[in-house]
Coordinates of C-alpha atoms in Angstrom, one line a residue:
M9 CA 62.2 145.4 103.0
S10 CA 64.0 143.5 100.1
S11 CA 67.3 144.5 101.8
H12 CA 66.2 143.1 104.8
I13 CA 65.1 139.9 103.4
S14 CA 68.3 139.4 101.4
T15 CA 70.4 139.7 104.7
G16 CA 67.8 137.9 106.6
I17 CA 70.8 135.8 108.4
R18 CA 72.8 138.2 110.0
R19 CA 76.0 136.4 110.2
P20 CA 77.0 135.0 106.5
Y21 CA 79.1 132.1 107.8
L22 CA 76.2 130.4 109.5
V23 CA 74.8 129.7 106.1
W24 CA 77.4 127.1 105.2
L25 CA 78.3 126.3 108.9
V26 CA 75.0 125.1 110.1
P27 CA 74.7 122.7 107.4
V28 CA 78.1 121.2 107.9
L29 CA 77.4 120.7 111.5
W30 CA 74.0 119.3 110.9
T31 CA 75.3 116.8 108.5
L32 CA 78.2 115.8 110.7
S33 CA 75.7 115.5 113.6
L34 CA 73.4 113.1 111.2
G35 CA 76.4 111.4 110.1
M36 CA 77.8 110.6 113.7
W37 CA 74.4 109.4 115.0
G38 CA 74.4 105.7 115.2
L39 CA 77.6 105.4 113.1
S40 CA 78.3 101.9 114.1
R41 CA 75.3 100.7 113.0
Q42 CA 75.3 98.5 116.0
N43 CA 78.5 97.5 115.4
S44 CA 77.3 95.8 111.9
V45 CA 79.6 95.6 108.5
W46 CA 77.7 94.3 105.4
R47 CA 79.4 92.7 102.5
D48 CA 80.4 95.8 100.6
E49 CA 82.0 97.6 103.3
A50 CA 83.7 93.9 104.0
A51 CA 85.4 94.3 100.8
T52 CA 86.7 97.5 101.7
W53 CA 87.6 96.5 105.3
Q54 CA 89.8 93.5 104.1
V55 CA 91.4 95.1 101.3
A56 CA 92.2 97.8 103.4
K57 CA 94.3 95.7 105.8
R58 CA 96.4 94.6 102.9
S59 CA 100.0 96.0 102.2
P60 CA 100.0 98.2 99.2
G61 CA 101.9 95.7 97.2
E62 CA 98.9 93.1 97.8
I63 CA 96.5 95.8 96.8
W64 CA 98.2 96.4 93.6
H65 CA 98.2 92.6 93.0
L66 CA 94.3 92.7 93.8
L67 CA 93.8 95.5 91.4
G68 CA 95.2 93.7 88.5
N69 CA 92.4 91.0 88.7
V70 CA 89.2 92.8 90.3
D71 CA 88.0 96.0 91.6
A72 CA 90.5 98.2 89.8
V73 CA 87.8 101.0 89.8
H74 CA 88.1 101.3 93.5
G75 CA 91.8 101.2 93.8
L76 CA 92.4 104.8 94.9
Y77 CA 89.7 104.3 97.5
Y78 CA 91.3 101.3 98.7
L79 CA 94.6 102.9 99.0
L80 CA 93.3 105.8 101.0
M81 CA 91.4 103.3 103.3
H82 CA 94.7 101.2 103.9
L83 CA 96.3 104.7 105.0
L84 CA 93.6 105.6 107.5
F85 CA 93.5 101.8 108.6
E86 CA 97.1 102.3 109.3
V87 CA 97.1 105.4 111.1
F88 CA 94.0 105.3 113.2
G89 CA 93.2 101.5 113.4
A90 CA 90.5 99.1 111.8
S91 CA 87.1 100.1 112.9
T92 CA 83.6 101.1 112.0
T93 CA 84.3 104.7 112.6
T94 CA 87.5 104.5 110.7
L95 CA 85.6 102.8 107.8
R96 CA 83.0 105.1 107.7
L97 CA 83.9 108.7 109.0
P98 CA 85.3 109.7 105.6
S99 CA 82.0 109.6 104.2
V100 CA 80.4 111.6 106.8
L101 CA 83.3 114.3 106.4
A102 CA 82.7 114.2 102.9
V103 CA 78.8 114.6 102.6
A104 CA 79.6 117.6 105.3
V105 CA 81.5 118.9 102.7
A106 CA 79.0 118.7 100.0
A107 CA 76.5 120.3 102.1
G108 CA 78.6 123.1 102.7
C109 CA 79.4 123.6 99.1
V110 CA 75.6 123.3 98.3
A111 CA 74.9 126.1 101.0
L112 CA 77.7 128.4 99.4
V113 CA 76.4 127.9 96.0
G114 CA 72.9 128.5 96.9
R115 CA 73.9 131.5 98.8
R116 CA 75.4 132.9 95.9
L117 CA 72.8 132.2 93.4
A118 CA 69.6 132.5 95.1
G119 CA 70.1 133.9 98.5
P120 CA 71.0 133.0 102.1
W121 CA 68.1 131.3 102.6
A122 CA 68.3 129.0 99.8
G123 CA 71.6 128.4 100.7
L124 CA 70.9 127.3 104.0
G125 CA 68.0 125.3 103.2
G126 CA 69.8 123.5 100.3
G127 CA 72.5 122.6 102.5
L128 CA 70.3 121.5 105.3
A129 CA 68.3 119.4 102.8
L130 CA 71.2 117.5 101.5
G131 CA 71.8 115.2 104.5
L132 CA 68.1 114.3 104.8
L133 CA 67.6 113.0 101.2
P134 CA 67.1 109.2 101.7
A135 CA 69.8 108.2 99.2
V136 CA 72.1 110.7 100.8
Q137 CA 71.0 109.3 104.3
F138 CA 72.2 105.7 103.3
Q139 CA 75.6 106.5 101.8
L140 CA 76.4 108.9 104.7
Q141 CA 77.4 106.3 106.7
E142 CA 78.6 104.0 104.1
G143 CA 82.1 102.5 104.0
R144 CA 82.4 103.1 100.3
S145 CA 83.5 105.8 98.1
Y146 CA 80.4 107.1 96.7
A147 CA 79.9 110.1 99.4
L148 CA 83.7 111.0 98.9
I149 CA 82.7 111.8 95.1
A150 CA 79.7 113.7 96.2
G151 CA 82.2 115.7 98.5
G152 CA 84.4 116.5 95.3
A153 CA 81.7 117.0 93.1
G154 CA 80.5 119.8 95.6
L155 CA 83.8 121.4 95.5
S156 CA 83.9 121.2 91.6
T157 CA 80.6 122.9 91.2
L158 CA 81.5 125.3 93.7
L159 CA 84.7 126.2 91.8
L160 CA 82.8 126.3 88.5
V161 CA 80.0 128.7 89.7
S162 CA 82.8 131.1 91.1
L163 CA 84.7 131.0 87.7
I164 CA 81.6 131.5 85.6
A165 CA 80.5 134.4 88.0
G166 CA 84.1 136.0 88.4
T167 CA 84.8 136.2 84.8
G168 CA 81.4 137.2 83.0
A169 CA 79.3 134.6 81.7
E170 CA 77.3 136.5 78.9
A171 CA 78.8 137.5 75.3
G172 CA 79.8 141.1 75.6
G173 CA 79.7 141.0 79.4
G174 CA 82.5 142.8 81.7
A175 CA 85.8 141.3 82.2
G176 CA 85.4 140.4 85.7
P177 CA 87.2 141.2 88.8
G178 CA 90.6 140.1 87.2
R179 CA 91.6 137.6 89.7
R180 CA 94.0 134.8 88.5
T181 CA 91.9 131.8 87.3
G182 CA 94.6 129.4 86.4
P183 CA 94.9 127.9 90.0
R184 CA 91.0 127.2 90.1
W185 CA 90.9 125.7 86.9
T186 CA 93.6 123.5 87.9
A187 CA 92.0 122.6 91.2
Y188 CA 88.7 121.8 89.3
G189 CA 90.3 119.5 87.0
A190 CA 92.2 117.8 89.6
L191 CA 89.1 117.5 91.6
V192 CA 87.3 115.9 88.7
L193 CA 90.0 113.4 87.9
V194 CA 90.2 112.3 91.7
C195 CA 86.6 111.7 91.8
A196 CA 86.9 109.8 88.6
L197 CA 89.6 107.7 89.9
L198 CA 87.4 107.0 92.7
N199 CA 84.7 105.8 90.3
W200 CA 84.6 106.7 86.7
F201 CA 81.2 107.4 86.5
S202 CA 81.5 110.5 88.3
L203 CA 82.6 111.8 85.1
L204 CA 79.1 112.3 84.4
I205 CA 79.2 115.6 86.1
L206 CA 81.4 117.0 83.1
P207 CA 78.5 116.9 80.7
A208 CA 76.2 118.4 83.7
H209 CA 78.5 121.1 83.7
A210 CA 78.6 121.6 80.1
V211 CA 74.9 122.2 80.3
T212 CA 75.4 124.8 82.9
L213 CA 77.9 126.6 80.9
W214 CA 75.5 126.5 77.7
W215 CA 72.7 127.6 79.9
A216 CA 74.5 130.5 81.4
R217 CA 75.8 131.4 77.8
A218 CA 79.4 131.3 79.2
R219 CA 82.1 133.3 77.4
R220 CA 85.2 131.8 75.4
G221 CA 87.4 132.7 78.4
V222 CA 85.2 130.2 80.6
V223 CA 84.6 127.3 78.0
A224 CA 88.2 127.1 76.7
P225 CA 89.9 126.4 80.1
W226 CA 87.0 124.4 81.0
L227 CA 87.5 122.3 78.0
L228 CA 91.3 121.8 78.9
A229 CA 90.7 120.8 82.6
S230 CA 88.1 118.6 81.7
A231 CA 90.0 116.8 78.9
A232 CA 92.9 116.7 81.1
A233 CA 90.6 115.0 83.9
V234 CA 89.4 112.4 81.2
A235 CA 92.7 111.7 79.9
G236 CA 94.0 111.0 83.3
A237 CA 91.3 108.5 84.1
L238 CA 91.1 107.0 80.6
P239 CA 93.8 104.2 81.5
L240 CA 91.3 103.2 84.4
I241 CA 88.3 103.1 82.3
L242 CA 89.7 100.9 79.6
F243 CA 91.4 98.6 81.8
S244 CA 88.4 98.5 84.2
R245 CA 86.2 97.4 81.2
T246 CA 88.4 94.2 81.4
Q247 CA 86.9 93.5 84.7
S248 CA 83.2 94.1 83.6
G249 CA 82.1 90.8 84.9
Q250 CA 81.9 92.1 88.2
V251 CA 78.9 94.3 87.6
S252 CA 77.0 91.4 85.6
W253 CA 74.7 91.2 88.5
I254 CA 73.1 94.6 87.8
P255 CA 69.6 94.0 86.5
P256 CA 68.6 95.3 82.8
L257 CA 67.0 98.9 83.2
T258 CA 63.2 98.7 83.4
W259 CA 60.7 101.5 83.4
H260 CA 59.6 100.9 86.8
M261 CA 63.4 101.5 87.9
M262 CA 62.8 105.1 86.6
I263 CA 59.7 106.0 88.8
G264 CA 62.2 107.2 91.6
P265 CA 64.5 109.1 89.4
G266 CA 61.2 110.6 87.8
V267 CA 60.1 111.6 91.0
L268 CA 63.1 113.5 92.1
L269 CA 63.1 115.1 88.4
A270 CA 59.7 116.5 89.0
V271 CA 60.7 118.0 92.5
G272 CA 63.8 119.4 90.8
A273 CA 62.0 121.1 88.0
L274 CA 59.7 122.4 90.6
G275 CA 62.6 124.1 92.3
A276 CA 64.1 125.3 89.0
W277 CA 60.5 126.8 88.3
A278 CA 60.6 128.7 91.8
D279 CA 63.6 130.2 90.8
R280 CA 62.1 131.6 87.5
A281 CA 62.2 135.2 89.3
G282 CA 65.7 135.0 90.6
G283 CA 67.0 135.4 94.3
P284 CA 68.8 138.2 95.6
R285 CA 71.7 138.6 93.2
T286 CA 74.5 141.0 93.0
G287 CA 77.1 141.3 90.1
L288 CA 76.1 138.0 88.5
P289 CA 75.3 137.1 85.2
A290 CA 71.8 136.9 84.4
R291 CA 71.5 133.6 82.9
L292 CA 73.8 131.9 85.9
T293 CA 71.1 130.9 88.2
A294 CA 70.3 128.0 90.9
A295 CA 68.3 126.5 88.0
S296 CA 71.2 126.5 85.4
V297 CA 73.4 124.8 88.0
G298 CA 71.1 122.6 89.8
L299 CA 68.8 121.3 87.4
P300 CA 71.6 119.8 85.2
L301 CA 73.6 118.7 88.3
L302 CA 70.4 116.5 88.9
A303 CA 69.1 115.3 85.7
V304 CA 72.3 115.0 83.3
P305 CA 73.9 112.2 85.6
L306 CA 70.6 110.3 86.0
L307 CA 69.6 110.4 82.4
G308 CA 73.1 109.8 81.3
L309 CA 73.4 106.5 83.5
A310 CA 70.1 105.3 82.3
A311 CA 71.3 105.9 78.7
V312 CA 74.4 103.9 79.5
S313 CA 72.2 101.2 80.9
L314 CA 70.3 100.3 77.5
V315 CA 73.5 99.3 76.4
Q316 CA 75.0 97.6 79.3
P317 CA 73.0 97.1 82.7
L318 CA 74.8 99.7 85.2
F319 CA 71.9 101.6 86.7
L320 CA 72.5 102.0 90.5
D321 CA 71.6 105.4 91.8
R322 CA 74.8 105.1 94.0
Y323 CA 76.8 105.5 91.0
V324 CA 75.6 109.0 90.7
L325 CA 75.0 110.1 94.3
F326 CA 76.5 113.4 93.4
S327 CA 73.4 114.1 91.4
M328 CA 71.5 114.8 94.9
L329 CA 73.7 118.0 95.3
G330 CA 71.5 119.4 92.4
L331 CA 68.3 118.4 94.1
A332 CA 69.3 119.8 97.4
L333 CA 70.3 123.0 95.8
L334 CA 67.0 123.1 93.9
I335 CA 65.0 122.3 97.3
G336 CA 66.7 125.3 98.9
T337 CA 66.2 127.5 96.1
A338 CA 62.4 126.9 96.3
L339 CA 62.5 127.4 100.0
G340 CA 64.2 130.6 99.5
A341 CA 61.8 131.7 97.1
A342 CA 59.1 130.7 99.6
V343 CA 60.6 133.1 102.1
R344 CA 60.6 136.0 99.7
A345 CA 57.1 135.3 98.9
L346 CA 56.1 135.3 102.8
A347 CA 58.5 138.4 103.9
P348 CA 56.4 141.3 102.6
R349 CA 53.6 140.5 104.7
Y350 CA 54.9 138.2 107.5
P351 CA 58.6 139.2 108.2
R352 CA 58.9 137.5 111.2
A353 CA 57.2 134.4 110.1
S354 CA 59.4 134.2 106.8
G355 CA 62.6 133.8 108.9
A356 CA 61.3 130.6 110.8
L357 CA 60.1 129.0 107.3
V358 CA 63.3 127.1 106.6
P359 CA 64.2 126.1 110.1
V360 CA 60.3 124.8 110.3
V361 CA 60.3 123.0 107.1
V362 CA 63.6 121.4 108.0
A363 CA 62.4 120.2 111.3
V364 CA 59.3 118.9 110.0
S365 CA 61.0 116.9 107.3
A366 CA 63.6 115.6 109.7
V367 CA 60.6 114.1 112.0
A368 CA 58.8 112.8 108.8
L369 CA 61.8 111.2 107.7
L370 CA 62.8 109.7 110.9
P371 CA 61.7 106.2 110.1
V372 CA 64.1 106.2 107.2
A373 CA 66.8 107.6 109.2
L374 CA 66.2 105.1 111.7
A375 CA 66.0 102.2 109.4
D376 CA 69.6 103.3 107.5
R377 CA 71.0 103.0 111.0
S378 CA 70.0 99.6 111.7
P379 CA 71.8 96.3 110.6
A380 CA 68.6 95.3 108.9
S381 CA 68.9 98.1 106.3
R382 CA 71.8 96.1 104.5
V383 CA 71.7 92.5 103.4
D384 CA 73.8 91.0 105.7
D385 CA 76.3 91.6 108.5
V386 CA 79.6 89.9 108.5
L387 CA 80.6 90.5 112.2
A388 CA 77.2 89.0 113.5
V389 CA 77.7 85.7 112.0
A390 CA 81.7 85.9 113.0
G391 CA 80.3 86.2 116.6
E392 CA 78.2 83.0 116.1
V393 CA 81.0 81.1 114.8
S394 CA 83.3 82.1 117.5
V395 CA 80.8 80.7 120.0
L396 CA 80.2 77.5 118.1
K397 CA 83.5 76.5 117.0
R398 CA 85.5 73.9 118.8
E399 CA 89.4 73.4 118.6
G400 CA 90.4 71.2 115.5
D401 CA 87.0 72.0 113.5
A402 CA 86.8 72.4 109.7
V403 CA 84.9 75.5 108.0
V404 CA 83.7 76.0 104.7
F405 CA 81.7 79.0 103.0
V406 CA 79.1 79.0 100.2
P407 CA 79.6 80.8 98.2
A408 CA 83.5 81.3 98.8
A409 CA 82.7 85.0 98.9
R410 CA 81.3 84.4 102.3
R411 CA 84.8 83.9 103.3
D412 CA 84.6 87.8 104.1
T413 CA 83.6 87.3 107.4
A414 CA 86.6 85.5 108.4
L415 CA 88.9 88.0 106.6
V416 CA 87.3 90.9 108.6
S417 CA 87.3 88.9 111.8
P418 CA 90.1 86.5 111.5
G419 CA 90.0 86.1 115.5
A420 CA 86.7 84.5 115.4
F421 CA 88.0 81.8 113.1
A422 CA 91.1 81.0 115.0
G423 CA 91.7 77.5 115.3
L424 CA 89.5 76.5 112.4
K425 CA 90.6 74.7 109.2
D426 CA 89.5 76.3 105.8
V427 CA 89.6 72.7 104.1
A428 CA 88.6 74.1 100.8
L429 CA 91.0 77.2 100.3
S430 CA 94.1 76.5 98.3
R431 CA 95.5 80.0 98.1
G432 CA 94.7 82.9 100.3
P433 CA 93.0 86.1 99.3
A434 CA 95.8 88.3 99.7
E435 CA 98.3 85.7 98.0
S436 CA 95.9 85.1 95.0
G437 CA 95.1 88.9 94.3
T438 CA 91.4 87.9 94.9
L439 CA 88.8 89.0 97.1
K440 CA 87.8 85.5 98.3
G441 CA 90.8 83.2 97.6
E442 CA 91.3 80.5 95.3
E443 CA 89.5 77.0 96.1
A444 CA 90.7 73.8 95.5
D445 CA 88.9 71.5 92.8
P446 CA 85.6 69.5 93.9
A447 CA 87.4 66.5 94.5
R448 CA 90.0 67.4 96.8
I449 CA 87.3 69.5 98.6
S450 CA 85.2 66.5 98.9
A451 CA 88.1 64.1 100.2
A452 CA 89.1 66.9 102.7
L453 CA 85.7 67.0 104.0
R454 CA 85.4 63.3 104.4
E455 CA 88.6 63.7 106.8
Q456 CA 86.8 65.8 109.3
R457 CA 84.6 65.1 112.3
R458 CA 82.9 68.3 112.5
V459 CA 82.4 71.3 109.9
L460 CA 80.8 74.7 110.2
L461 CA 79.2 75.9 107.2
V462 CA 79.0 79.6 106.5
T463 CA 76.4 80.7 103.9
D464 CA 73.6 83.2 103.2
S465 CA 70.2 83.0 104.9
G466 CA 66.6 84.2 104.0
K467 CA 66.2 85.9 100.8
G468 CA 69.8 86.1 100.2
A469 CA 70.3 82.4 100.3
K470 CA 70.7 80.7 96.8
P471 CA 71.2 77.2 95.7
P472 CA 75.0 76.4 95.3
G473 CA 76.4 77.8 92.0
S474 CA 80.0 76.6 91.5
P475 CA 81.3 72.8 91.1
A476 CA 83.2 73.6 94.4
D477 CA 80.1 74.7 96.4
R478 CA 78.1 71.7 95.1
A479 CA 80.7 69.4 96.2
K480 CA 80.8 70.9 99.8
T481 CA 77.0 70.7 100.1
A482 CA 76.7 67.2 98.4
V483 CA 79.4 65.8 101.1
L484 CA 77.8 67.7 104.0
R485 CA 74.3 66.3 103.3
A486 CA 75.2 63.0 102.6
E487 CA 77.6 61.9 105.6
F488 CA 77.0 64.4 108.2
T489 CA 74.1 65.6 110.4
V490 CA 73.0 69.1 111.4
V491 CA 73.6 69.5 115.1
E492 CA 73.0 73.4 115.3
D493 CA 71.9 76.2 112.7
R494 CA 71.9 79.8 113.6
Q495 CA 70.8 82.5 111.4
V496 CA 71.7 86.0 112.1
R497 CA 71.1 89.2 110.0
G498 CA 71.3 87.7 106.6
R499 CA 74.0 85.0 107.1
R500 CA 73.9 81.6 108.6
V501 CA 76.1 79.3 110.1
T502 CA 75.5 75.7 110.5
V503 CA 77.3 73.0 112.4
Y504 CA 77.7 69.4 111.0
E505 CA 79.3 66.2 112.6
R506 CA 80.0 63.2 111.0
R507 CA 77.2 60.3 111.2
G508 CA 78.2 57.4 113.3

């Protein structure tokens, strides 16, 4: 009976192929998000459309931490054209790779049903669903983390993990350690918070009682990756003002991570008996891989945030791979417990649980694929501008960062005069351009007959902060009259005409 259970999935490749296809289908479903792009993705879009030289100029001033990602997206935009599909498909593919890796690790450490369950679970996790269709780098890091974890598990298993263990199958490990270090480095260049995977893997090595033949090359590969990323880390610290908006860590911000850790701990507890295992070190288990991968990045980021507020769960999205692996492990344990009495029903357990979970999480999935899931939509307000504008009108943006809508959709702003702008974003090496001093802006506005103001709406609207923004609003309120005002998906466009 146990032999039948351990090979319950007759075609082994289905263990990873089904999760990959499942995740791809989730990612392609509603990929355009009703043809919407929010402000974070707008940054990717407008930078990707610049030349490599202009991107390099930008990175010297802002967003150095995203430099490699911007260059990658520039290449994709050049080859496939700028579109929401090109913007988001890399994230979909990366999470699909991560799902396949979770499935392969789960199969090796806890059996085929654990692998299948974990791979299918990854794409359903709410944090993953949000980033699955996001034009930013976090999903790509998750894919890299999945590959590096898969490599680490194969290296520990292949060389023996316990003191006094066998020498392993004797395959050359140098290329795999090189690949491991390269993956960690690439992920760090996408966002250096991904280096939190290294202490997670260190805990796995300790838990598995890895031999010196594993620990030494791991230390070397890890040190090389950190050394390669160190210049970026040090330089990006000079741009730390970009994350000054992140709020300080509070206890209620840890409620969600606490729940995830509790679920992961239950999965690790379910792994106490171990799944179907052949030729693996005794302490190399799904728990010893999944629990550190889940807990260490989350707790590490929380610890860093006690010094400087940086706690955003997307920075450690890759920790969700650990949670998915532990969920799959619990499902695999449930299958083994059910099989002796109900062998036929046990084979349906994982598909049924995944189906029920998908239905239960359907409201989350639908919400994430709606423009309302993001704070704004630069394409929607650009559409309103194209309807309201007249040839020769002026346009101003409050704050200046809302110029992103014109950078993503320049056609909608054709014929409008950006009277506050003194140097464009590409020329100035910035995301929003450089504006003239308040006196010049005020004088330029007084020469206009009709002005369109693009700003935030709803909860996102804040009083003008900079002197330039205060000058814009002061002149418009004192000398112009509102003739049209439209709010759409977190943005607002107001048409002013000169009095008299």
